[in-house]
Amino acid sequence: MVPVPFVTTARKHSLIKAPEYPGPFSLEDTMTQQEIEYVQACIREDIHRFYIWGPWKRIRKEVLRMDHGECQRCKAKKKYTKATTVHHVNYVKKHREMALEIWYEWHGVRKRNLISLCHDCHEAVHGYRKPEEKKPLTEERWD
């Protein structure tokens, strides 16, 4: 049996046990209460722990494989770019119960919760990068 990882927190000096994954899992399963509590603890104490957690890394790899390593936002524009990020449509901090869910249902329609994006598209989706207003090299005059 593989040892269960423990994560200590500096603020509370508590031990948080990460849920154990001994083998393959179904991508259609919903998250367990233990997983949800672990994600909540990561949100509260150190979100980076979530992104280095084995179950997230496995789901991330599967999403990238499903999308053939291509940015889905670029692909929709007929541009093919390598995906480097898996984006949560329903943000982890707001929807911890969906942190490992590839799909979700909204008004009876099945939609993707996790999508592959390139770095630029991921920043654009989050609004981190605003497009630069470029002035023309030469001013056109129509006098």
mmCIF file of N, CA and C in Angstrom:
data_model
loop_
_atom_site.group_PDB
_atom_site.id
_atom_site.type_symbol
_atom_site.label_atom_id
_atom_site.label_comp_id
_atom_site.label_asym_id
_atom_site.label_seq_id
_atom_site.Cartn_x
_atom_site.Cartn_y
_atom_site.Cartn_z
ATOM 1 N N MET A 1 0.840 -1.183 0.000
ATOM 2 C CA MET A 1 0.000 0.000 0.000
ATOM 3 C C MET A 1 0.887 1.250 0.000
ATOM 4 N N VAL A 2 0.473 2.245 -0.791
ATOM 5 C CA VAL A 2 1.216 3.500 -0.910
ATOM 6 C C VAL A 2 0.931 4.355 0.323
ATOM 7 N N PRO A 3 1.955 4.990 0.913
ATOM 8 C CA PRO A 3 1.706 5.829 2.086
ATOM 9 C C PRO A 3 0.824 7.023 1.730
ATOM 10 N N VAL A 4 -0.063 7.381 2.640
ATOM 11 C CA VAL A 4 -0.976 8.502 2.442
ATOM 12 C C VAL A 4 -0.228 9.792 2.744
ATOM 13 N N PRO A 5 -0.271 10.752 1.803
ATOM 14 C CA PRO A 5 0.439 12.011 2.057
ATOM 15 C C PRO A 5 -0.255 12.836 3.128
ATOM 16 N N PHE A 6 0.530 13.426 3.994
ATOM 17 C CA PHE A 6 0.012 14.340 4.994
ATOM 18 C C PHE A 6 0.571 15.710 4.701
ATOM 19 N N VAL A 7 -0.234 16.706 4.904
ATOM 20 C CA VAL A 7 0.207 18.070 4.666
ATOM 21 C C VAL A 7 0.046 18.842 5.955
ATOM 22 N N THR A 8 1.106 19.465 6.401
ATOM 23 C CA THR A 8 1.001 20.274 7.612
ATOM 24 C C THR A 8 0.757 21.709 7.219
ATOM 25 N N THR A 9 0.066 22.415 8.071
ATOM 26 C CA THR A 9 -0.193 23.824 7.806
ATOM 27 C C THR A 9 0.483 24.648 8.871
ATOM 28 N N ALA A 10 1.095 25.730 8.452
ATOM 29 C CA ALA A 10 1.835 26.584 9.384
ATOM 30 C C ALA A 10 0.893 27.329 10.324
ATOM 31 N N ARG A 11 -0.267 27.744 9.805
ATOM 32 C CA ARG A 11 -1.161 28.569 10.618
ATOM 33 C C ARG A 11 -1.837 27.797 11.736
ATOM 34 N N LYS A 12 -2.353 26.613 11.432
ATOM 35 C CA LYS A 12 -3.152 25.889 12.420
ATOM 36 C C LYS A 12 -2.411 24.723 13.054
ATOM 37 N N HIS A 13 -1.265 24.386 12.510
ATOM 38 C CA HIS A 13 -0.480 23.257 13.002
ATOM 39 C C HIS A 13 -1.303 21.981 13.021
ATOM 40 N N SER A 14 -2.172 21.828 12.004
ATOM 41 C CA SER A 14 -3.000 20.630 11.922
ATOM 42 C C SER A 14 -2.472 19.729 10.818
ATOM 43 N N LEU A 15 -2.919 18.514 10.825
ATOM 44 C CA LEU A 15 -2.581 17.586 9.755
ATOM 45 C C LEU A 15 -3.836 17.371 8.923
ATOM 46 N N ILE A 16 -3.692 17.526 7.626
ATOM 47 C CA ILE A 16 -4.804 17.306 6.722
ATOM 48 C C ILE A 16 -4.451 16.112 5.871
ATOM 49 N N LYS A 17 -5.271 15.105 5.915
ATOM 50 C CA LYS A 17 -5.007 13.886 5.183
ATOM 51 C C LYS A 17 -5.609 14.003 3.783
ATOM 52 N N ALA A 18 -4.762 13.852 2.776
ATOM 53 C CA ALA A 18 -5.243 13.869 1.393
ATOM 54 C C ALA A 18 -5.907 12.525 1.110
ATOM 55 N N PRO A 19 -7.048 12.528 0.407
ATOM 56 C CA PRO A 19 -7.698 11.263 0.062
ATOM 57 C C PRO A 19 -6.753 10.378 -0.744
ATOM 58 N N GLU A 20 -6.837 9.085 -0.507
ATOM 59 C CA GLU A 20 -5.943 8.110 -1.115
ATOM 60 C C GLU A 20 -6.540 7.572 -2.411
ATOM 61 N N TYR A 21 -5.696 7.323 -3.420
ATOM 62 C CA TYR A 21 -6.133 6.769 -4.695
ATOM 63 C C TYR A 21 -5.257 5.582 -5.050
ATOM 64 N N PRO A 22 -5.701 4.356 -4.717
ATOM 65 C CA PRO A 22 -4.871 3.188 -4.963
ATOM 66 C C PRO A 22 -4.795 2.763 -6.428
ATOM 67 N N GLY A 23 -5.726 3.175 -7.265
ATOM 68 C CA GLY A 23 -5.690 2.697 -8.641
ATOM 69 C C GLY A 23 -6.571 3.511 -9.557
ATOM 70 N N PRO A 24 -6.987 2.908 -10.688
ATOM 71 C CA PRO A 24 -7.807 3.620 -11.664
ATOM 72 C C PRO A 24 -9.126 4.091 -11.057
ATOM 73 N N PHE A 25 -9.663 5.144 -11.621
ATOM 74 C CA PHE A 25 -10.926 5.680 -11.140
ATOM 75 C C PHE A 25 -11.774 6.052 -12.332
ATOM 76 N N SER A 26 -13.066 6.150 -12.123
ATOM 77 C CA SER A 26 -13.987 6.508 -13.191
ATOM 78 C C SER A 26 -14.076 8.014 -13.308
ATOM 79 N N LEU A 27 -14.014 8.505 -14.531
ATOM 80 C CA LEU A 27 -14.111 9.944 -14.751
ATOM 81 C C LEU A 27 -15.543 10.445 -14.589
ATOM 82 N N GLU A 28 -16.494 9.529 -14.479
ATOM 83 C CA GLU A 28 -17.896 9.923 -14.324
ATOM 84 C C GLU A 28 -18.320 9.985 -12.854
ATOM 85 N N ASP A 29 -17.477 9.515 -11.949
ATOM 86 C CA ASP A 29 -17.819 9.541 -10.532
ATOM 87 C C ASP A 29 -17.843 10.969 -10.011
ATOM 88 N N THR A 30 -18.691 11.186 -9.017
ATOM 89 C CA THR A 30 -18.684 12.491 -8.378
ATOM 90 C C THR A 30 -17.692 12.454 -7.220
ATOM 91 N N MET A 31 -17.307 13.612 -6.767
ATOM 92 C CA MET A 31 -16.310 13.692 -5.700
ATOM 93 C C MET A 31 -16.884 13.180 -4.385
ATOM 94 N N THR A 32 -16.023 12.563 -3.592
ATOM 95 C CA THR A 32 -16.438 12.099 -2.270
ATOM 96 C C THR A 32 -16.401 13.280 -1.298
ATOM 97 N N GLN A 33 -17.038 13.103 -0.157
ATOM 98 C CA GLN A 33 -17.021 14.147 0.866
ATOM 99 C C GLN A 33 -15.592 14.413 1.346
ATOM 100 N N GLN A 34 -14.787 13.367 1.443
ATOM 101 C CA GLN A 34 -13.395 13.520 1.869
ATOM 102 C C GLN A 34 -12.614 14.372 0.865
ATOM 103 N N GLU A 35 -12.845 14.144 -0.420
ATOM 104 C CA GLU A 35 -12.176 14.944 -1.450
ATOM 105 C C GLU A 35 -12.602 16.410 -1.374
ATOM 106 N N ILE A 36 -13.886 16.632 -1.203
ATOM 107 C CA ILE A 36 -14.411 17.998 -1.110
ATOM 108 C C ILE A 36 -13.807 18.712 0.098
ATOM 109 N N GLU A 37 -13.706 18.024 1.221
ATOM 110 C CA GLU A 37 -13.117 18.620 2.417
ATOM 111 C C GLU A 37 -11.635 18.931 2.203
ATOM 112 N N TYR A 38 -10.938 18.054 1.476
ATOM 113 C CA TYR A 38 -9.532 18.301 1.183
ATOM 114 C C TYR A 38 -9.380 19.555 0.310
ATOM 115 N N VAL A 39 -10.213 19.668 -0.707
ATOM 116 C CA VAL A 39 -10.171 20.847 -1.586
ATOM 117 C C VAL A 39 -10.478 22.103 -0.779
ATOM 118 N N GLN A 40 -11.458 22.027 0.102
ATOM 119 C CA GLN A 40 -11.807 23.171 0.947
ATOM 120 C C GLN A 40 -10.613 23.579 1.817
ATOM 121 N N ALA A 41 -9.925 22.618 2.374
ATOM 122 C CA ALA A 41 -8.746 22.920 3.196
ATOM 123 C C ALA A 41 -7.654 23.569 2.341
ATOM 124 N N CYS A 42 -7.491 23.094 1.125
ATOM 125 C CA CYS A 42 -6.502 23.704 0.218
ATOM 126 C C CYS A 42 -6.872 25.150 -0.085
ATOM 127 N N ILE A 43 -8.145 25.404 -0.314
ATOM 128 C CA ILE A 43 -8.610 26.764 -0.601
ATOM 129 C C ILE A 43 -8.324 27.672 0.598
ATOM 130 N N ARG A 44 -8.612 27.180 1.776
ATOM 131 C CA ARG A 44 -8.443 27.957 3.001
ATOM 132 C C ARG A 44 -6.975 28.220 3.325
ATOM 133 N N GLU A 45 -6.127 27.213 3.111
ATOM 134 C CA GLU A 45 -4.771 27.276 3.629
ATOM 135 C C GLU A 45 -3.674 27.442 2.572
ATOM 136 N N ASP A 46 -3.792 26.741 1.435
ATOM 137 C CA ASP A 46 -2.750 26.833 0.410
ATOM 138 C C ASP A 46 -3.259 26.189 -0.874
ATOM 139 N N ILE A 47 -3.797 26.993 -1.784
ATOM 140 C CA ILE A 47 -4.414 26.464 -3.004
ATOM 141 C C ILE A 47 -3.405 25.688 -3.862
ATOM 142 N N HIS A 48 -2.134 26.002 -3.743
ATOM 143 C CA HIS A 48 -1.106 25.295 -4.509
ATOM 144 C C HIS A 48 -1.149 23.789 -4.231
ATOM 145 N N ARG A 49 -1.496 23.410 -3.009
ATOM 146 C CA ARG A 49 -1.599 21.979 -2.653
ATOM 147 C C ARG A 49 -2.579 21.254 -3.564
ATOM 148 N N PHE A 50 -3.664 21.918 -3.943
ATOM 149 C CA PHE A 50 -4.642 21.282 -4.825
ATOM 150 C C PHE A 50 -3.999 20.940 -6.173
ATOM 151 N N TYR A 51 -3.225 21.883 -6.702
ATOM 152 C CA TYR A 51 -2.670 21.711 -8.041
ATOM 153 C C TYR A 51 -1.492 20.742 -8.113
ATOM 154 N N ILE A 52 -0.975 20.296 -6.979
ATOM 155 C CA ILE A 52 0.067 19.258 -6.980
ATOM 156 C C ILE A 52 -0.462 17.934 -6.433
ATOM 157 N N TRP A 53 -1.750 17.888 -6.157
ATOM 158 C CA TRP A 53 -2.439 16.703 -5.634
ATOM 159 C C TRP A 53 -2.592 15.677 -6.757
ATOM 160 N N GLY A 54 -2.267 14.430 -6.479
ATOM 161 C CA GLY A 54 -2.321 13.351 -7.465
ATOM 162 C C GLY A 54 -3.621 13.260 -8.256
ATOM 163 N N PRO A 55 -4.791 13.245 -7.608
ATOM 164 C CA PRO A 55 -6.053 13.160 -8.356
ATOM 165 C C PRO A 55 -6.230 14.314 -9.348
ATOM 166 N N TRP A 56 -5.833 15.533 -8.960
ATOM 167 C CA TRP A 56 -5.944 16.657 -9.904
ATOM 168 C C TRP A 56 -4.991 16.442 -11.084
ATOM 169 N N LYS A 57 -3.765 16.004 -10.802
ATOM 170 C CA LYS A 57 -2.789 15.808 -11.872
ATOM 171 C C LYS A 57 -3.273 14.743 -12.861
ATOM 172 N N ARG A 58 -3.944 13.687 -12.341
ATOM 173 C CA ARG A 58 -4.467 12.644 -13.222
ATOM 174 C C ARG A 58 -5.628 13.164 -14.079
ATOM 175 N N ILE A 59 -6.540 13.919 -13.463
ATOM 176 C CA ILE A 59 -7.674 14.478 -14.211
ATOM 177 C C ILE A 59 -7.161 15.468 -15.259
ATOM 178 N N ARG A 60 -6.208 16.299 -14.870
ATOM 179 C CA ARG A 60 -5.624 17.289 -15.788
ATOM 180 C C ARG A 60 -5.031 16.594 -17.016
ATOM 181 N N LYS A 61 -4.295 15.529 -16.766
ATOM 182 C CA LYS A 61 -3.683 14.765 -17.851
ATOM 183 C C LYS A 61 -4.757 14.181 -18.768
ATOM 184 N N GLU A 62 -5.824 13.662 -18.193
ATOM 185 C CA GLU A 62 -6.918 13.085 -18.975
ATOM 186 C C GLU A 62 -7.618 14.153 -19.821
ATOM 187 N N VAL A 63 -7.831 15.349 -19.281
ATOM 188 C CA VAL A 63 -8.474 16.430 -20.034
ATOM 189 C C VAL A 63 -7.591 16.841 -21.209
ATOM 190 N N LEU A 64 -6.300 16.999 -20.967
ATOM 191 C CA LEU A 64 -5.381 17.342 -22.052
ATOM 192 C C LEU A 64 -5.395 16.257 -23.138
ATOM 193 N N ARG A 65 -5.477 15.000 -22.730
ATOM 194 C CA ARG A 65 -5.547 13.890 -23.692
ATOM 195 C C ARG A 65 -6.859 13.957 -24.481
ATOM 196 N N MET A 66 -7.966 14.201 -23.789
ATOM 197 C CA MET A 66 -9.271 14.300 -24.453
ATOM 198 C C MET A 66 -9.280 15.401 -25.516
ATOM 199 N N ASP A 67 -8.597 16.493 -25.225
ATOM 200 C CA ASP A 67 -8.569 17.641 -26.133
ATOM 201 C C ASP A 67 -7.379 17.592 -27.097
ATOM 202 N N HIS A 68 -6.686 16.466 -27.142
ATOM 203 C CA HIS A 68 -5.534 16.262 -28.028
ATOM 204 C C HIS A 68 -4.448 17.321 -27.836
ATOM 205 N N GLY A 69 -4.342 17.826 -26.596
ATOM 206 C CA GLY A 69 -3.305 18.801 -26.270
ATOM 207 C C GLY A 69 -3.491 20.154 -26.941
ATOM 208 N N GLU A 70 -4.700 20.429 -27.435
ATOM 209 C CA GLU A 70 -4.967 21.670 -28.158
ATOM 210 C C GLU A 70 -5.816 22.625 -27.332
ATOM 211 N N CYS A 71 -5.498 23.903 -27.431
ATOM 212 C CA CYS A 71 -6.292 24.936 -26.771
ATOM 213 C C CYS A 71 -7.673 24.973 -27.425
ATOM 214 N N GLN A 72 -8.706 24.770 -26.633
ATOM 215 C CA GLN A 72 -10.060 24.708 -27.168
ATOM 216 C C GLN A 72 -10.596 26.072 -27.593
ATOM 217 N N ARG A 73 -10.126 27.114 -26.965
ATOM 218 C CA ARG A 73 -10.552 28.465 -27.335
ATOM 219 C C ARG A 73 -9.944 28.864 -28.680
ATOM 220 N N CYS A 74 -8.656 28.584 -28.864
ATOM 221 C CA CYS A 74 -8.003 28.851 -30.148
ATOM 222 C C CYS A 74 -8.619 27.980 -31.242
ATOM 223 N N LYS A 75 -8.867 26.713 -30.915
ATOM 224 C CA LYS A 75 -9.414 25.775 -31.894
ATOM 225 C C LYS A 75 -10.764 26.257 -32.418
ATOM 226 N N ALA A 76 -11.570 26.860 -31.543
ATOM 227 C CA ALA A 76 -12.870 27.390 -31.953
ATOM 228 C C ALA A 76 -12.715 28.521 -32.971
ATOM 229 N N LYS A 77 -11.542 29.148 -32.979
ATOM 230 C CA LYS A 77 -11.242 30.237 -33.925
ATOM 231 C C LYS A 77 -10.439 29.727 -35.121
ATOM 232 N N LYS A 78 -10.376 28.390 -35.269
ATOM 233 C CA LYS A 78 -9.615 27.746 -36.350
ATOM 234 C C LYS A 78 -8.109 28.018 -36.270
ATOM 235 N N LYS A 79 -7.628 28.217 -35.058
ATOM 236 C CA LYS A 79 -6.202 28.413 -34.819
ATOM 237 C C LYS A 79 -5.774 27.280 -33.886
ATOM 238 N N TYR A 80 -4.678 26.616 -34.184
ATOM 239 C CA TYR A 80 -4.264 25.483 -33.372
ATOM 240 C C TYR A 80 -3.034 25.830 -32.547
ATOM 241 N N THR A 81 -3.232 25.809 -31.233
ATOM 242 C CA THR A 81 -2.195 26.171 -30.274
ATOM 243 C C THR A 81 -2.100 25.068 -29.231
ATOM 244 N N LYS A 82 -0.889 24.790 -28.770
ATOM 245 C CA LYS A 82 -0.695 23.773 -27.736
ATOM 246 C C LYS A 82 -1.290 24.254 -26.413
ATOM 247 N N ALA A 83 -2.071 23.395 -25.794
ATOM 248 C CA ALA A 83 -2.652 23.699 -24.484
ATOM 249 C C ALA A 83 -1.618 23.423 -23.395
ATOM 250 N N THR A 84 -1.519 24.345 -22.456
ATOM 251 C CA THR A 84 -0.589 24.187 -21.335
ATOM 252 C C THR A 84 -1.312 24.203 -19.997
ATOM 253 N N THR A 85 -2.595 24.518 -20.016
ATOM 254 C CA THR A 85 -3.372 24.700 -18.795
ATOM 255 C C THR A 85 -4.712 23.999 -18.931
ATOM 256 N N VAL A 86 -5.224 23.493 -17.809
ATOM 257 C CA VAL A 86 -6.601 22.999 -17.779
ATOM 258 C C VAL A 86 -7.387 23.975 -16.917
ATOM 259 N N HIS A 87 -8.395 24.591 -17.513
ATOM 260 C CA HIS A 87 -9.182 25.643 -16.881
ATOM 261 C C HIS A 87 -10.464 25.088 -16.275
ATOM 262 N N HIS A 88 -10.757 25.532 -15.043
ATOM 263 C CA HIS A 88 -12.031 25.215 -14.394
ATOM 264 C C HIS A 88 -13.061 26.255 -14.833
ATOM 265 N N VAL A 89 -14.066 25.838 -15.572
ATOM 266 C CA VAL A 89 -15.149 26.753 -15.951
ATOM 267 C C VAL A 89 -15.857 27.221 -14.685
ATOM 268 N N ASN A 90 -16.143 26.272 -13.798
ATOM 269 C CA ASN A 90 -16.693 26.587 -12.472
ATOM 270 C C ASN A 90 -15.507 26.629 -11.517
ATOM 271 N N TYR A 91 -15.123 27.828 -11.127
ATOM 272 C CA TYR A 91 -13.894 28.034 -10.358
ATOM 273 C C TYR A 91 -13.852 27.213 -9.073
ATOM 274 N N VAL A 92 -12.672 26.677 -8.795
ATOM 275 C CA VAL A 92 -12.461 25.819 -7.623
ATOM 276 C C VAL A 92 -12.875 26.533 -6.335
ATOM 277 N N LYS A 93 -12.516 27.803 -6.199
ATOM 278 C CA LYS A 93 -12.811 28.533 -4.962
ATOM 279 C C LYS A 93 -14.300 28.723 -4.734
ATOM 280 N N LYS A 94 -15.091 28.726 -5.783
ATOM 281 C CA LYS A 94 -16.546 28.896 -5.654
ATOM 282 C C LYS A 94 -17.294 27.572 -5.679
ATOM 283 N N HIS A 95 -16.734 26.581 -6.360
ATOM 284 C CA HIS A 95 -17.411 25.286 -6.539
ATOM 285 C C HIS A 95 -16.459 24.146 -6.224
ATOM 286 N N ARG A 96 -16.075 24.038 -4.972
ATOM 287 C CA ARG A 96 -15.093 23.018 -4.581
ATOM 288 C C ARG A 96 -15.586 21.605 -4.870
ATOM 289 N N GLU A 97 -16.907 21.406 -4.870
ATOM 290 C CA GLU A 97 -17.473 20.084 -5.115
ATOM 291 C C GLU A 97 -17.315 19.652 -6.575
ATOM 292 N N MET A 98 -16.878 20.570 -7.436
ATOM 293 C CA MET A 98 -16.700 20.256 -8.858
ATOM 294 C C MET A 98 -15.231 20.308 -9.276
ATOM 295 N N ALA A 99 -14.330 20.400 -8.337
ATOM 296 C CA ALA A 99 -12.911 20.603 -8.631
ATOM 297 C C ALA A 99 -12.303 19.492 -9.489
ATOM 298 N N LEU A 100 -12.811 18.266 -9.370
ATOM 299 C CA LEU A 100 -12.287 17.136 -10.135
ATOM 300 C C LEU A 100 -13.263 16.646 -11.207
ATOM 301 N N GLU A 101 -14.291 17.422 -11.487
ATOM 302 C CA GLU A 101 -15.327 17.000 -12.431
ATOM 303 C C GLU A 101 -15.058 17.559 -13.825
ATOM 304 N N ILE A 102 -14.961 16.685 -14.802
ATOM 305 C CA ILE A 102 -14.744 17.111 -16.182
ATOM 306 C C ILE A 102 -16.041 17.691 -16.753
ATOM 307 N N TRP A 103 -17.159 17.129 -16.384
ATOM 308 C CA TRP A 103 -18.460 17.535 -16.907
ATOM 309 C C TRP A 103 -19.358 18.047 -15.793
ATOM 310 N N TYR A 104 -20.330 18.859 -16.153
ATOM 311 C CA TYR A 104 -21.391 19.260 -15.238
ATOM 312 C C TYR A 104 -22.667 19.429 -16.037
ATOM 313 N N GLU A 105 -23.791 19.479 -15.343
ATOM 314 C CA GLU A 105 -25.073 19.642 -16.016
ATOM 315 C C GLU A 105 -25.677 20.979 -15.623
ATOM 316 N N TRP A 106 -26.143 21.706 -16.628
ATOM 317 C CA TRP A 106 -26.765 23.015 -16.397
ATOM 318 C C TRP A 106 -28.066 23.056 -17.184
ATOM 319 N N HIS A 107 -29.196 23.118 -16.458
ATOM 320 C CA HIS A 107 -30.527 23.145 -17.072
ATOM 321 C C HIS A 107 -30.720 21.983 -18.048
ATOM 322 N N GLY A 108 -30.275 20.818 -17.619
ATOM 323 C CA GLY A 108 -30.457 19.613 -18.420
ATOM 324 C C GLY A 108 -29.460 19.432 -19.556
ATOM 325 N N VAL A 109 -28.498 20.324 -19.675
ATOM 326 C CA VAL A 109 -27.497 20.237 -20.739
ATOM 327 C C VAL A 109 -26.140 19.880 -20.129
ATOM 328 N N ARG A 110 -25.511 18.855 -20.679
ATOM 329 C CA ARG A 110 -24.188 18.438 -20.202
ATOM 330 C C ARG A 110 -23.130 19.354 -20.815
ATOM 331 N N LYS A 111 -22.291 19.940 -19.954
ATOM 332 C CA LYS A 111 -21.266 20.879 -20.399
ATOM 333 C C LYS A 111 -19.924 20.502 -19.794
ATOM 334 N N ARG A 112 -18.857 21.025 -20.392
ATOM 335 C CA ARG A 112 -17.509 20.786 -19.885
ATOM 336 C C ARG A 112 -17.206 21.723 -18.725
ATOM 337 N N ASN A 113 -16.668 21.179 -17.659
ATOM 338 C CA ASN A 113 -16.195 21.977 -16.532
ATOM 339 C C ASN A 113 -14.701 22.223 -16.642
ATOM 340 N N LEU A 114 -13.997 21.294 -17.242
ATOM 341 C CA LEU A 114 -12.535 21.408 -17.405
ATOM 342 C C LEU A 114 -12.210 21.423 -18.887
ATOM 343 N N ILE A 115 -11.502 22.485 -19.317
ATOM 344 C CA ILE A 115 -11.128 22.584 -20.725
ATOM 345 C C ILE A 115 -9.657 22.944 -20.847
ATOM 346 N N SER A 116 -9.052 22.462 -21.912
ATOM 347 C CA SER A 116 -7.639 22.731 -22.182
ATOM 348 C C SER A 116 -7.500 24.102 -22.840
ATOM 349 N N LEU A 117 -6.578 24.910 -22.301
ATOM 350 C CA LEU A 117 -6.323 26.236 -22.851
ATOM 351 C C LEU A 117 -4.823 26.485 -22.944
ATOM 352 N N CYS A 118 -4.437 27.355 -23.875
ATOM 353 C CA CYS A 118 -3.048 27.814 -23.918
ATOM 354 C C CYS A 118 -2.885 28.903 -22.849
ATOM 355 N N HIS A 119 -1.662 29.283 -22.586
ATOM 356 C CA HIS A 119 -1.381 30.277 -21.546
ATOM 357 C C HIS A 119 -2.106 31.603 -21.817
ATOM 358 N N ASP A 120 -2.022 32.090 -23.055
ATOM 359 C CA ASP A 120 -2.636 33.373 -23.390
ATOM 360 C C ASP A 120 -4.154 33.346 -23.220
ATOM 361 N N CYS A 121 -4.802 32.283 -23.673
ATOM 362 C CA CYS A 121 -6.258 32.185 -23.529
ATOM 363 C C CYS A 121 -6.661 32.060 -22.064
ATOM 364 N N HIS A 122 -5.874 31.323 -21.276
ATOM 365 C CA HIS A 122 -6.191 31.191 -19.860
ATOM 366 C C HIS A 122 -6.125 32.551 -19.165
ATOM 367 N N GLU A 123 -5.103 33.320 -19.486
ATOM 368 C CA GLU A 123 -5.009 34.661 -18.899
ATOM 369 C C GLU A 123 -6.150 35.547 -19.371
ATOM 370 N N ALA A 124 -6.524 35.427 -20.627
ATOM 371 C CA ALA A 124 -7.628 36.228 -21.167
ATOM 372 C C ALA A 124 -8.956 35.869 -20.494
ATOM 373 N N VAL A 125 -9.191 34.574 -20.282
ATOM 374 C CA VAL A 125 -10.433 34.132 -19.627
ATOM 375 C C VAL A 125 -10.543 34.708 -18.224
ATOM 376 N N HIS A 126 -9.415 34.776 -17.523
ATOM 377 C CA HIS A 126 -9.412 35.307 -16.164
ATOM 378 C C HIS A 126 -9.287 36.829 -16.121
ATOM 379 N N GLY A 127 -9.037 37.434 -17.266
ATOM 380 C CA GLY A 127 -8.909 38.886 -17.318
ATOM 381 C C GLY A 127 -7.589 39.394 -16.786
ATOM 382 N N TYR A 128 -6.576 38.532 -16.738
ATOM 383 C CA TYR A 128 -5.266 38.946 -16.248
ATOM 384 C C TYR A 128 -4.557 39.845 -17.245
ATOM 385 N N ARG A 129 -4.799 39.578 -18.498
ATOM 386 C CA ARG A 129 -4.102 40.317 -19.543
ATOM 387 C C ARG A 129 -5.143 41.050 -20.377
ATOM 388 N N LYS A 130 -4.997 42.351 -20.440
ATOM 389 C CA LYS A 130 -5.900 43.140 -21.254
ATOM 390 C C LYS A 130 -5.193 43.450 -22.573
ATOM 391 N N PRO A 131 -5.928 43.386 -23.679
ATOM 392 C CA PRO A 131 -5.271 43.660 -24.959
ATOM 393 C C PRO A 131 -4.719 45.080 -25.005
ATOM 394 N N GLU A 132 -3.530 45.188 -25.555
ATOM 395 C CA GLU A 132 -2.907 46.507 -25.674
ATOM 396 C C GLU A 132 -3.612 47.293 -26.766
ATOM 397 N N GLU A 133 -3.790 48.573 -26.513
ATOM 398 C CA GLU A 133 -4.320 49.436 -27.558
ATOM 399 C C GLU A 133 -3.132 49.909 -28.375
ATOM 400 N N LYS A 134 -3.038 49.407 -29.586
ATOM 401 C CA LYS A 134 -1.905 49.754 -30.435
ATOM 402 C C LYS A 134 -2.308 50.875 -31.381
ATOM 403 N N LYS A 135 -1.486 51.884 -31.412
ATOM 404 C CA LYS A 135 -1.702 52.976 -32.350
ATOM 405 C C LYS A 135 -1.066 52.581 -33.675
ATOM 406 N N PRO A 136 -1.657 53.009 -34.776
ATOM 407 C CA PRO A 136 -1.054 52.680 -36.069
ATOM 408 C C PRO A 136 0.340 53.287 -36.188
ATOM 409 N N LEU A 137 1.186 52.600 -36.942
ATOM 410 C CA LEU A 137 2.548 53.104 -37.141
ATOM 411 C C LEU A 137 2.535 54.466 -37.829
ATOM 412 N N THR A 138 1.643 54.611 -38.783
ATOM 413 C CA THR A 138 1.485 55.911 -39.433
ATOM 414 C C THR A 138 0.001 56.254 -39.419
ATOM 415 N N GLU A 139 -0.274 57.491 -39.213
ATOM 416 C CA GLU A 139 -1.664 57.921 -39.149
ATOM 417 C C GLU A 139 -2.216 58.075 -40.554
ATOM 418 N N GLU A 140 -3.307 57.416 -40.823
ATOM 419 C CA GLU A 140 -3.935 57.545 -42.137
ATOM 420 C C GLU A 140 -4.762 58.819 -42.181
ATOM 421 N N ARG A 141 -4.719 59.490 -43.278
ATOM 422 C CA ARG A 141 -5.504 60.715 -43.441
ATOM 423 C C ARG A 141 -6.372 60.565 -44.670
ATOM 424 N N TRP A 142 -7.579 60.953 -44.540
ATOM 425 C CA TRP A 142 -8.537 60.865 -45.631
ATOM 426 C C TRP A 142 -9.026 62.276 -45.995
ATOM 427 N N ASP A 143 -8.107 63.241 -46.019
ATOM 428 C CA ASP A 143 -8.491 64.629 -46.310
ATOM 429 C C ASP A 143 -8.860 64.812 -47.761
#
